[in-house]
PDB file of C-alpha atoms and ligand atoms in Angstrom:
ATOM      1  CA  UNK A 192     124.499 -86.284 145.524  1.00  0.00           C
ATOM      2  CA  UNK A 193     120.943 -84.765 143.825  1.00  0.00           C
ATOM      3  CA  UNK A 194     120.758 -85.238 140.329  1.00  0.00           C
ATOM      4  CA  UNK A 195     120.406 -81.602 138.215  1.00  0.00           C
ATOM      5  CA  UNK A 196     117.121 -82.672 137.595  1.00  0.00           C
ATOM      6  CA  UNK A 197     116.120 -82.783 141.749  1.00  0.00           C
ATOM      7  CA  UNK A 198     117.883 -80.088 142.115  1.00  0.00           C
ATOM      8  CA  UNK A 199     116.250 -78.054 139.598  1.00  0.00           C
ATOM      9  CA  UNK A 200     113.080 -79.435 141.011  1.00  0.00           C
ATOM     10  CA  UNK A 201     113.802 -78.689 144.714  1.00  0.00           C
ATOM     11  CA  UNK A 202     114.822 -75.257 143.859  1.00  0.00           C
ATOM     12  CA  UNK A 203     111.706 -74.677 141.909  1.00  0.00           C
ATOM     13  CA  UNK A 204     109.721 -76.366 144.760  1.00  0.00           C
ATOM     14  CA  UNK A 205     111.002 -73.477 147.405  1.00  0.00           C
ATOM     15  CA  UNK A 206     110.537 -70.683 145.411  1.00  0.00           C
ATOM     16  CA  UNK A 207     106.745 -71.618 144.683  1.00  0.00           C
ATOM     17  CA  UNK A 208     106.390 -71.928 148.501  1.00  0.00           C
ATOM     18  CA  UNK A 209     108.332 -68.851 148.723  1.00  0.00           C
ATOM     19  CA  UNK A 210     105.314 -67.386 146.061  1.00  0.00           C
ATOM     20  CA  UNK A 211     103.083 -69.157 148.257  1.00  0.00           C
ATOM     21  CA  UNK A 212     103.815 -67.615 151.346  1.00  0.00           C
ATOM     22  CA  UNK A 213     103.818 -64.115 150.110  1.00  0.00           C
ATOM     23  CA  UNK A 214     100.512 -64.360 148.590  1.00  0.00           C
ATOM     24  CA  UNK A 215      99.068 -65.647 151.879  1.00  0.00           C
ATOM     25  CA  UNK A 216     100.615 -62.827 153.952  1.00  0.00           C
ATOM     26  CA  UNK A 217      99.283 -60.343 151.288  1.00  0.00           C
ATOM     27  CA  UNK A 218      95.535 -62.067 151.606  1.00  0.00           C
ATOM     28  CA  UNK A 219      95.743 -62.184 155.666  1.00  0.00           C
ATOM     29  CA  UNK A 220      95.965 -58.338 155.756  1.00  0.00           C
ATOM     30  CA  UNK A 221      93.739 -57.635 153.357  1.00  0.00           C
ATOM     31  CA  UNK A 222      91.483 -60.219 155.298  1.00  0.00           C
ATOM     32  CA  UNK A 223      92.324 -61.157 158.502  1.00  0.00           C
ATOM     33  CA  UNK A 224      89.311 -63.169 159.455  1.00  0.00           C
ATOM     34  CA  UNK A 225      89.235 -65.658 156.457  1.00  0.00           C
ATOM     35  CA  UNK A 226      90.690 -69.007 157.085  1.00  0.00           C
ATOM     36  CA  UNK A 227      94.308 -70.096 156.223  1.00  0.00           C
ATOM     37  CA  UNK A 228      94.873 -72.482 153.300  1.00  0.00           C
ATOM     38  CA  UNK A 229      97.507 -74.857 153.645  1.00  0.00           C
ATOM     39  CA  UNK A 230     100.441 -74.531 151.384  1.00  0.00           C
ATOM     40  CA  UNK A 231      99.547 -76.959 148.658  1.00  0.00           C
ATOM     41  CA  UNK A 232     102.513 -79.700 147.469  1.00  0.00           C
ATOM     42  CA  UNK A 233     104.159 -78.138 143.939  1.00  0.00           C
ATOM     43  CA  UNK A 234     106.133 -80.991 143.757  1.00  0.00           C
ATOM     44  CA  UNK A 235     104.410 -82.245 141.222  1.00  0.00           C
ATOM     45  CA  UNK A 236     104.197 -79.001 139.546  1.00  0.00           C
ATOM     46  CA  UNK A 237     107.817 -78.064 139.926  1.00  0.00           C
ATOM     47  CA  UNK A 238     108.742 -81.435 138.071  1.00  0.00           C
ATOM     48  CA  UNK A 239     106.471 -79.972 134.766  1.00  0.00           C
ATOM     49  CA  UNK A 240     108.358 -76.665 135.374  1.00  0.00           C
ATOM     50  CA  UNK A 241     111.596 -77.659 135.450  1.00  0.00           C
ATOM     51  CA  UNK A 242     111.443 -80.634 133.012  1.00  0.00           C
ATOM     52  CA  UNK A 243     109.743 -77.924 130.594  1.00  0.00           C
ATOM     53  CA  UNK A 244     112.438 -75.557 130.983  1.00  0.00           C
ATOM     54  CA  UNK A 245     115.256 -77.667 130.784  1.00  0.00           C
ATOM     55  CA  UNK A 246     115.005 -78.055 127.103  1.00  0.00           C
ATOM     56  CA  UNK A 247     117.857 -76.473 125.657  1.00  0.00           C
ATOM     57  CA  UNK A 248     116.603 -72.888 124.308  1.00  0.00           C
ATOM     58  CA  UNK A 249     118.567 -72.958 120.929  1.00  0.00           C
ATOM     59  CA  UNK A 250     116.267 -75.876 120.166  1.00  0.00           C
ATOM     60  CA  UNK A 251     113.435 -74.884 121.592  1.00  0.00           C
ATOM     61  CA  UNK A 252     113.536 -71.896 119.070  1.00  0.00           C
ATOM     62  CA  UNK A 253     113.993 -74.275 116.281  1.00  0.00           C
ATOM     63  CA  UNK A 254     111.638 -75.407 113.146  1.00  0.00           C
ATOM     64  CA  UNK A 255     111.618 -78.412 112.109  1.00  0.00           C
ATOM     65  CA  UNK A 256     114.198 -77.823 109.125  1.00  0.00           C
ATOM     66  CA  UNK A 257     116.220 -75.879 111.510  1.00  0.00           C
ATOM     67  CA  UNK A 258     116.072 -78.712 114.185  1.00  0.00           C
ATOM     68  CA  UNK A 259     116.694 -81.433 111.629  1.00  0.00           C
ATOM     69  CA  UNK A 260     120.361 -79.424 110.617  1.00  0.00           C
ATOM     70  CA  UNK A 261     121.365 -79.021 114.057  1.00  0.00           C
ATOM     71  CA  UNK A 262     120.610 -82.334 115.309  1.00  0.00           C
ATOM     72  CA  UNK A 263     123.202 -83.593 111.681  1.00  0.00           C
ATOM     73  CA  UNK A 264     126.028 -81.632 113.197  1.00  0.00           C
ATOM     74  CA  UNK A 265     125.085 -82.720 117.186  1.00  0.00           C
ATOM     75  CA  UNK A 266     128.431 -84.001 118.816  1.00  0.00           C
ATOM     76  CA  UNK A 267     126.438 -84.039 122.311  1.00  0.00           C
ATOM     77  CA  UNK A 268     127.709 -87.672 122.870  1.00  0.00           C
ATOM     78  CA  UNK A 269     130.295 -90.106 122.024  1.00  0.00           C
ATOM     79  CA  UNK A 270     128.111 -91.731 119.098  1.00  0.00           C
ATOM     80  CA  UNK A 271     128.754 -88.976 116.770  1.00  0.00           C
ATOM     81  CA  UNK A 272     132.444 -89.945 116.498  1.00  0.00           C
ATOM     82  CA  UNK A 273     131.274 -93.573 114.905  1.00  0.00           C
ATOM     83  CA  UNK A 274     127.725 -92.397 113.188  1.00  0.00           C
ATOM     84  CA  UNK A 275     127.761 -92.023 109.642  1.00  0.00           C
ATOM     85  CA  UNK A 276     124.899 -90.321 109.481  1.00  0.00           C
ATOM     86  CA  UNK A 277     122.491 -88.625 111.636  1.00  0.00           C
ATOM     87  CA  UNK A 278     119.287 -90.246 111.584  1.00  0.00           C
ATOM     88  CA  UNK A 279     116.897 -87.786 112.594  1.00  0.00           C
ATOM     89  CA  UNK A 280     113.141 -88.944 111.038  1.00  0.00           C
ATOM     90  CA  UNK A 281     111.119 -88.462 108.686  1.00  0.00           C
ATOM     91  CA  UNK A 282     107.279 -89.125 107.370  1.00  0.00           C
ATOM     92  CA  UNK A 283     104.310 -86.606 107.510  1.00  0.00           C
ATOM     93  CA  UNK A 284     105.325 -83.004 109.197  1.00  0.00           C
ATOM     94  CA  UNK A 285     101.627 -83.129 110.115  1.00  0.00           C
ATOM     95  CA  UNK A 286     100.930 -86.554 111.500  1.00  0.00           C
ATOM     96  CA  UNK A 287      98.241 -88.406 113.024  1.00  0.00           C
ATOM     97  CA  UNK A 288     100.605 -91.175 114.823  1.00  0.00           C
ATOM     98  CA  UNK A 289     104.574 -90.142 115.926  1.00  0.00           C
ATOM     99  CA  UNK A 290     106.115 -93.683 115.806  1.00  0.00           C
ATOM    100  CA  UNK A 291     108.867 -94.075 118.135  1.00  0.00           C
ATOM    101  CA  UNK A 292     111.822 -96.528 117.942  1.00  0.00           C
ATOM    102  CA  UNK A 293     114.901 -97.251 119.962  1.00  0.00           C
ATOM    103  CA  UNK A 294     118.266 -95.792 117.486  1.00  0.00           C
ATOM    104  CA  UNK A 295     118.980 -96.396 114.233  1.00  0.00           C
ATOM    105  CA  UNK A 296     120.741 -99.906 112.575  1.00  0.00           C
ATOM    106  CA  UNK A 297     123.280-100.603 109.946  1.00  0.00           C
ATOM    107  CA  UNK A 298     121.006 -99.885 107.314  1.00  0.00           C
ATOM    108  CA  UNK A 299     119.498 -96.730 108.876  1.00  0.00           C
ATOM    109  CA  UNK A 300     123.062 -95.438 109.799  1.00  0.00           C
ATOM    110  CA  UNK A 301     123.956 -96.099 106.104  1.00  0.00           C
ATOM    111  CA  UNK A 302     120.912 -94.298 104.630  1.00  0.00           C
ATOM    112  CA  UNK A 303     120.161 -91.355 107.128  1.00  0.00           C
ATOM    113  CA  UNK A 304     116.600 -92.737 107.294  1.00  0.00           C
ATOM    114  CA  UNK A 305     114.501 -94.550 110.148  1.00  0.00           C
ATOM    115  CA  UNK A 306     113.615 -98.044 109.965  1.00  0.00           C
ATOM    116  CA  UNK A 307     114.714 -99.078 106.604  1.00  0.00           C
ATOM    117  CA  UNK A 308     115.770-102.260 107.458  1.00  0.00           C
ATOM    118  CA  UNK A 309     113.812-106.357 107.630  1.00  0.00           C
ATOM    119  CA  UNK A 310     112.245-104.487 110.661  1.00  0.00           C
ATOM    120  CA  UNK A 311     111.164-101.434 109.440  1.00  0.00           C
ATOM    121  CA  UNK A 312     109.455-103.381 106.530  1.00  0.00           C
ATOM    122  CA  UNK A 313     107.540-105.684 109.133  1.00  0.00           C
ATOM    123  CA  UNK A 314     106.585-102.063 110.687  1.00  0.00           C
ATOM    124  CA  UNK A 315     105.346-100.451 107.265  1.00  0.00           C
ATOM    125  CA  UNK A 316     103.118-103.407 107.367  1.00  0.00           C
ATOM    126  CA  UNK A 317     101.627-102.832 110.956  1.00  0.00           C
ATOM    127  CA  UNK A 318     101.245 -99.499 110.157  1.00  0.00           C
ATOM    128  CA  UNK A 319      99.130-100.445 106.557  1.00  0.00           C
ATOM    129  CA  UNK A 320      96.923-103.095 108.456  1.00  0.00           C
ATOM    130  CA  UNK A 321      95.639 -99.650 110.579  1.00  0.00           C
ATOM    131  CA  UNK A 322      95.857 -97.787 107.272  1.00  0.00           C
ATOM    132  CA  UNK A 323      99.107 -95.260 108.584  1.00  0.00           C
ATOM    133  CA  UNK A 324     101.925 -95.005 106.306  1.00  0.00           C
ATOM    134  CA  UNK A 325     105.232 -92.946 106.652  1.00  0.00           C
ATOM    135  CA  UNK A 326     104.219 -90.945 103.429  1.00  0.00           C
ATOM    136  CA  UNK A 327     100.686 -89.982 104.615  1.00  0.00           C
ATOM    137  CA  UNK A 328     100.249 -89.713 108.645  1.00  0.00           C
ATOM    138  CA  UNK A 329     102.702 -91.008 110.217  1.00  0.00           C
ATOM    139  CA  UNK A 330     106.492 -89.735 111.363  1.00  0.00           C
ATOM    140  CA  UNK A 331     108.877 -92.142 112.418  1.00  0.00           C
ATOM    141  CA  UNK A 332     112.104 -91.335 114.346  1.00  0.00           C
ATOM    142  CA  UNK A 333     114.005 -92.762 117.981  1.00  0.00           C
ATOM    143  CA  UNK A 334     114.718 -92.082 121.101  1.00  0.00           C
ATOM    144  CA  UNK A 335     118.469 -91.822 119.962  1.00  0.00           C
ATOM    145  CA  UNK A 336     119.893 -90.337 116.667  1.00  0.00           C
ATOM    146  CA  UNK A 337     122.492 -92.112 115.815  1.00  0.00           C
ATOM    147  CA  UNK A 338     123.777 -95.907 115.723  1.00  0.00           C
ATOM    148  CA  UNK A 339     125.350 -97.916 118.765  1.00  0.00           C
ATOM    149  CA  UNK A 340     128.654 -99.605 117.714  1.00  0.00           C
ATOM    150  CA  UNK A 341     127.344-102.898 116.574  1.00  0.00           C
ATOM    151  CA  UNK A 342     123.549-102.038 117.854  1.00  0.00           C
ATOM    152  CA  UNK A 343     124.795-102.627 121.428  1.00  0.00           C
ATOM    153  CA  UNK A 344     122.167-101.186 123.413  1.00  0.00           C
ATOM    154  CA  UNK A 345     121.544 -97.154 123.666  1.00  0.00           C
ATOM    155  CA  UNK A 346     123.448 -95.779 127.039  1.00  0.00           C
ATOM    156  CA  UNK A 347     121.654 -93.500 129.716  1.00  0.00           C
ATOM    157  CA  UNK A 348     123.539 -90.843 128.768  1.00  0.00           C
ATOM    158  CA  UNK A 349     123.403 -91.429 125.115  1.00  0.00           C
ATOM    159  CA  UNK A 350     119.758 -91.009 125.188  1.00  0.00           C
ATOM    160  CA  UNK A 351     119.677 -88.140 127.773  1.00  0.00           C
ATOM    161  CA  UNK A 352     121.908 -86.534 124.832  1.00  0.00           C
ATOM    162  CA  UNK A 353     119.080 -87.169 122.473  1.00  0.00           C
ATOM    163  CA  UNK A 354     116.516 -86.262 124.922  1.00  0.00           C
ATOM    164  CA  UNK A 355     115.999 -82.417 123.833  1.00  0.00           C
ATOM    165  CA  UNK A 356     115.887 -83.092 119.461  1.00  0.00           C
ATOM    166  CA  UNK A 357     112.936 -85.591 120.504  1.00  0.00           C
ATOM    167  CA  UNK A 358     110.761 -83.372 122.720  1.00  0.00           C
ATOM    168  CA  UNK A 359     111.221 -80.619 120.223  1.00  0.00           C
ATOM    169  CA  UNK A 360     109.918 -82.749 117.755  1.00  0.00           C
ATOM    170  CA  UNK A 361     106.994 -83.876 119.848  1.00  0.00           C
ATOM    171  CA  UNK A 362     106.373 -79.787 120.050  1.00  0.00           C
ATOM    172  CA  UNK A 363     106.753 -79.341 116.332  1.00  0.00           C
ATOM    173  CA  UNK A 364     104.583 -82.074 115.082  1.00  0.00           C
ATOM    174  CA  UNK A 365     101.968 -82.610 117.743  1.00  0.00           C
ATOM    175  CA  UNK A 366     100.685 -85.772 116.471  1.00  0.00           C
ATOM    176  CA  UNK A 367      97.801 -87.090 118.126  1.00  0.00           C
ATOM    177  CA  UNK A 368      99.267 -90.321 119.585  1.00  0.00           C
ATOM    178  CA  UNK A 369     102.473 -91.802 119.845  1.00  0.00           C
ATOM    179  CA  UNK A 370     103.345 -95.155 118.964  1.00  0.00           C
ATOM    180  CA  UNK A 371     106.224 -96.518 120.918  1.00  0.00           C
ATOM    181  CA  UNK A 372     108.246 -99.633 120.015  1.00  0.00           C
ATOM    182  CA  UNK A 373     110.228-102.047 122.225  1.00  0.00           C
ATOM    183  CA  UNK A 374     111.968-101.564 125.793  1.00  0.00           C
ATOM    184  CA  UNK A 375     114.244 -99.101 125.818  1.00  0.00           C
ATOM    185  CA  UNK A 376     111.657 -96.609 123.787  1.00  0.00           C
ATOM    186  CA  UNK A 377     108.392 -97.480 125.985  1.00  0.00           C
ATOM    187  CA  UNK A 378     110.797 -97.378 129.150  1.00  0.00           C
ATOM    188  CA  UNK A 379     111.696 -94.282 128.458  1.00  0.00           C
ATOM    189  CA  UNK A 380     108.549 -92.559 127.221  1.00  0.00           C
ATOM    190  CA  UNK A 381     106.148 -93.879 130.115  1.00  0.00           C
ATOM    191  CA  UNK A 382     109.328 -93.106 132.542  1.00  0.00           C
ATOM    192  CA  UNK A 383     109.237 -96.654 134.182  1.00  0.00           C
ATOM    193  CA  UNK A 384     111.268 -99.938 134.181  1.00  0.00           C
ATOM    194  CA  UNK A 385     108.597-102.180 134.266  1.00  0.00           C
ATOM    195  CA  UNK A 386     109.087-105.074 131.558  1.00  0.00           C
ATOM    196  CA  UNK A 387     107.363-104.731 128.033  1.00  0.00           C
ATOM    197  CA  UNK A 388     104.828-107.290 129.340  1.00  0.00           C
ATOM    198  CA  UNK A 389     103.265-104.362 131.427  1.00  0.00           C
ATOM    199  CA  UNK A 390     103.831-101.421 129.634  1.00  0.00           C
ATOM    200  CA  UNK A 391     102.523-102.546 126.231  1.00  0.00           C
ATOM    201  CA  UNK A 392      98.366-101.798 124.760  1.00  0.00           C
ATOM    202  CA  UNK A 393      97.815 -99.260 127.760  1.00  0.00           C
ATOM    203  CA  UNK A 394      97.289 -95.459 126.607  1.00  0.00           C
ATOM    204  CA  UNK A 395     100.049 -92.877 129.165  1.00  0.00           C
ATOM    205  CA  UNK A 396     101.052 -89.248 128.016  1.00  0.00           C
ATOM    206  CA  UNK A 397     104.275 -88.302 127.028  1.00  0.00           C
ATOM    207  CA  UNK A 398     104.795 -84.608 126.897  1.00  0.00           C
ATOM    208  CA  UNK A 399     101.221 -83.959 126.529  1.00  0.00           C
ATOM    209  CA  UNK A 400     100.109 -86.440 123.425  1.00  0.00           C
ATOM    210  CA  UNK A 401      98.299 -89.795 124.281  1.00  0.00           C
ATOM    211  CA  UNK A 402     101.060 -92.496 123.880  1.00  0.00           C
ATOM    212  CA  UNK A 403     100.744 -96.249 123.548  1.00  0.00           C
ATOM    213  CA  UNK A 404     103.345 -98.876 123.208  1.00  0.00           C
ATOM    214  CA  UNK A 405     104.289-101.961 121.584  1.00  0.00           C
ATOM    215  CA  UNK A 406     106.973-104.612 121.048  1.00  0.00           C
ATOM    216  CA  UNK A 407     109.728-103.981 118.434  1.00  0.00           C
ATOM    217  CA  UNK A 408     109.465-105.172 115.435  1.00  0.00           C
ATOM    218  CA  UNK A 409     112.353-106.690 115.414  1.00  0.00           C
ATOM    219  CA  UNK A 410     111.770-108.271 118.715  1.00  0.00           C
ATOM    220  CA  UNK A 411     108.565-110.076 116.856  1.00  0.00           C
ATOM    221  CA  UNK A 412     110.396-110.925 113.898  1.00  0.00           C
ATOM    222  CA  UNK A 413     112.165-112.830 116.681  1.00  0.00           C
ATOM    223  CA  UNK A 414     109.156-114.526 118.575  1.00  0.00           C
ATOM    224  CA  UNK A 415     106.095-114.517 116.535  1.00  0.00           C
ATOM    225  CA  UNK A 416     104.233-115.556 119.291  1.00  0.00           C
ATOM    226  CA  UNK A 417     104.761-111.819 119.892  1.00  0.00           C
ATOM    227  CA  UNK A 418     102.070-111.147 116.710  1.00  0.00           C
ATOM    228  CA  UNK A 419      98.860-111.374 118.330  1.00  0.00           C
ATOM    229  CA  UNK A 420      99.645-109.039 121.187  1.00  0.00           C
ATOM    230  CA  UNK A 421     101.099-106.295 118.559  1.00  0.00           C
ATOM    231  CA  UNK A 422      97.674-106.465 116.529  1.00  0.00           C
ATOM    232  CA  UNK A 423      96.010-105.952 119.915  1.00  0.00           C
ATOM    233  CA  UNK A 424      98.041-102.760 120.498  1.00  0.00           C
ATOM    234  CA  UNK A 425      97.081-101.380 116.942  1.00  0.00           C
ATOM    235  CA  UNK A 426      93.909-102.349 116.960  1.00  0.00           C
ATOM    236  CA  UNK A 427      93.588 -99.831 120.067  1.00  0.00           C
ATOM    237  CA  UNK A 428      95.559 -97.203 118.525  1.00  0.00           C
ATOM    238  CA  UNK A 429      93.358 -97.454 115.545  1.00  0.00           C
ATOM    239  CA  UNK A 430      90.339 -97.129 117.809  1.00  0.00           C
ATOM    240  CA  UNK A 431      91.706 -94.406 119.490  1.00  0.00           C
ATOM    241  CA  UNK A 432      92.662 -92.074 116.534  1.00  0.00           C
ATOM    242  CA  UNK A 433      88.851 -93.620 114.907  1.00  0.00           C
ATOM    243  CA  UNK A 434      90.485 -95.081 112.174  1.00  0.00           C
ATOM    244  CA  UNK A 435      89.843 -98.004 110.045  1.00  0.00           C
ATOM    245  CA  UNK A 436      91.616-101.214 110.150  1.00  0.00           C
ATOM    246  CA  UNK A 437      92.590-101.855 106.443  1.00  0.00           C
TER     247      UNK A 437
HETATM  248  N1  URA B 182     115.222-100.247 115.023  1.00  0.00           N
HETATM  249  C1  URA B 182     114.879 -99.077 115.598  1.00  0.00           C
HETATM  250  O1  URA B 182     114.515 -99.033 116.766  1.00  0.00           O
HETATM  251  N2  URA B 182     114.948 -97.977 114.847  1.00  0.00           N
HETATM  252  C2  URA B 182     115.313 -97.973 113.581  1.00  0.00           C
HETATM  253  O2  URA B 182     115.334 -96.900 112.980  1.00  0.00           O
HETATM  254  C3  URA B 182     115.664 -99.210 113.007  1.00  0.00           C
HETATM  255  C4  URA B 182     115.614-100.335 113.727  1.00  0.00           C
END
C-alpha cells in the first residue's frame, strides 16, 4: 500500500503533467511549427510540493509564542500521556546556529528545558569553544518534544508526530545553519540511514538552511575517542557561519 506521503506525491506528479500537457497544446496552436519539449520529470518537484504543504495549517499560521503553547497541550502521540512537560526549546529567537537533538531526558522532562542535563553541559561547552551560546545565537530544541519512557529510543511515529512543531520552527527562526546531534537527529534531518560515521562534518540542507551534523554529546561523554571528530565538525560550522573559535 503507498504511503500518504507517495500518494500525495503521485497525485501532485499527474496533475503537473496534467498542467504540462495543457500548456503544450495551448503553445502548439499558437505555434505549430516550433518543436515539442518533452514533459520534464516533477517528481522531484512534487516531493517539495507536497512535503511543503503537508504541514499542518494551524501551525503553519503560528508565531513562535503561539507555536510554543500549542505544541504544551499537543496529545498527537502516545508520549504526552507519560511527559511531564513539553519540552519545546529555547535560546536566541534570532539565531545564527539551530542546534538539534534527539528528545528530551529526565532532567529536561523535569524542567521543560532542552539539554539541561551532564550532556547538555558537555554541549554548552562545544558551543563556547566556537563562541555560540544558548543565550546569544544559538536555539536548541529536538526532533521530538517530549521524553521516551526511560529514554528508550524515539518511535517513527513519535517523531512523525513531532515532525510539523520542528519545521515550523525552522520557518520561524531561520537560523543560518543547523547543528544536528547524534543518530536518530542527523538520520532524520539528512533523510538517510547511513551510520553517524558517514553522515557527520558534511554540510546537506534541511528545509532550506545549510545543516551539518555531529555525534551526541552524550554519545562522546561515552567514547571520548569520539572528541576529536566533534571539534572537526565545529571547527567547520564555525568556518562556515565565519566565526571565531574561542
Ligand atoms: N539529549 C537530547 O538529545 N536532547 C536533550 O534535550 C537532552 C539530552
Amino acid at each position: 500500500m503507498k504511503s500518504i506521503d507517495q500518494a500525495r506525491t503521485s497525485y501532485l506528479d499527474n496533475a503537473l503533467s496534467q498542467v504540462w500537457n495543457i500548456a503544450s497544446t495551448m503553445e502548439k496552436a499558437l505555434s505549430p511549427d516550433q518543436e515539442e519539449i518533452p514533459i520534464p520529470d516533477f517528481i522531484e518537484l512534487a516531493k517539495k510540493i507536497g512535503s511543503e504543504a503537508s504541514v499542518d495549517s494551524n501551525i503553519r499560521r503560528c508565531t513562535l509564542p503561539m507555536l510554543e503553547s500549542l505544541c504544551g497541550t499537543c496529545h498527537r502521540c502516545p508520549l504526552s500521556e507519560t511527559r511531564t512537560n513539553v519540552v519545546f526549546g529555547c535560546g536566541s529567537t534570532t539565531p545564527l546556529v539551530m542546534v538539534i537533538g534527539e528528545g528530551p531526558g529526565y532532567h529536561e522532562d523535569q524542567q521543560g528545558l532542552p539539554f539541561v542535563g551532564q550532556a547538555g553541559q558537555f554541549l554548552d561547552k562545544w558551543l563556547a569553544s566556537i563562541n555560540l551560546s544558548r543565550d546569544s545565537n544559538t536555539y536548541i530544541c529536538n526532533i521530538i518534544k517530549c521524553r521516551p519512557p526511560e529514554n528508550r529510543d524515539p518511535l517513527e511515529n513519535e517523531i512523525a508526530a513531532c515532525h510539523d512543531y520542528l519545521t515550523q520552527q525552522v520557518a520561524l527562526l531561520k537560523p543560518r545553519a543547523i547543528l544536528g546531534l547524534g543518530k536518530f537527529a542527523s538520520q532524520f534531518l539528512l533523510a538517510s540511514d547511513k551510520p553517524m560515521g558517514e553522515l557527520h562534518g558534511i554540510f546537506h540542507i534541511y528545509r532550506g538552511i545549510p545543516t551539518i551534523c555531529t555525534y551526541h554529546p552524550a554519545a562522546v561523554l561515552r567514547n571520548l575517542g569520539l572528541k576529536r571528530p566533534v571539534w572537526e565538525d565545529l571547527k567547520k560550522l564555525a568556518k562556515f557561519l565565519g566565526i571565531g573559535i574561542g
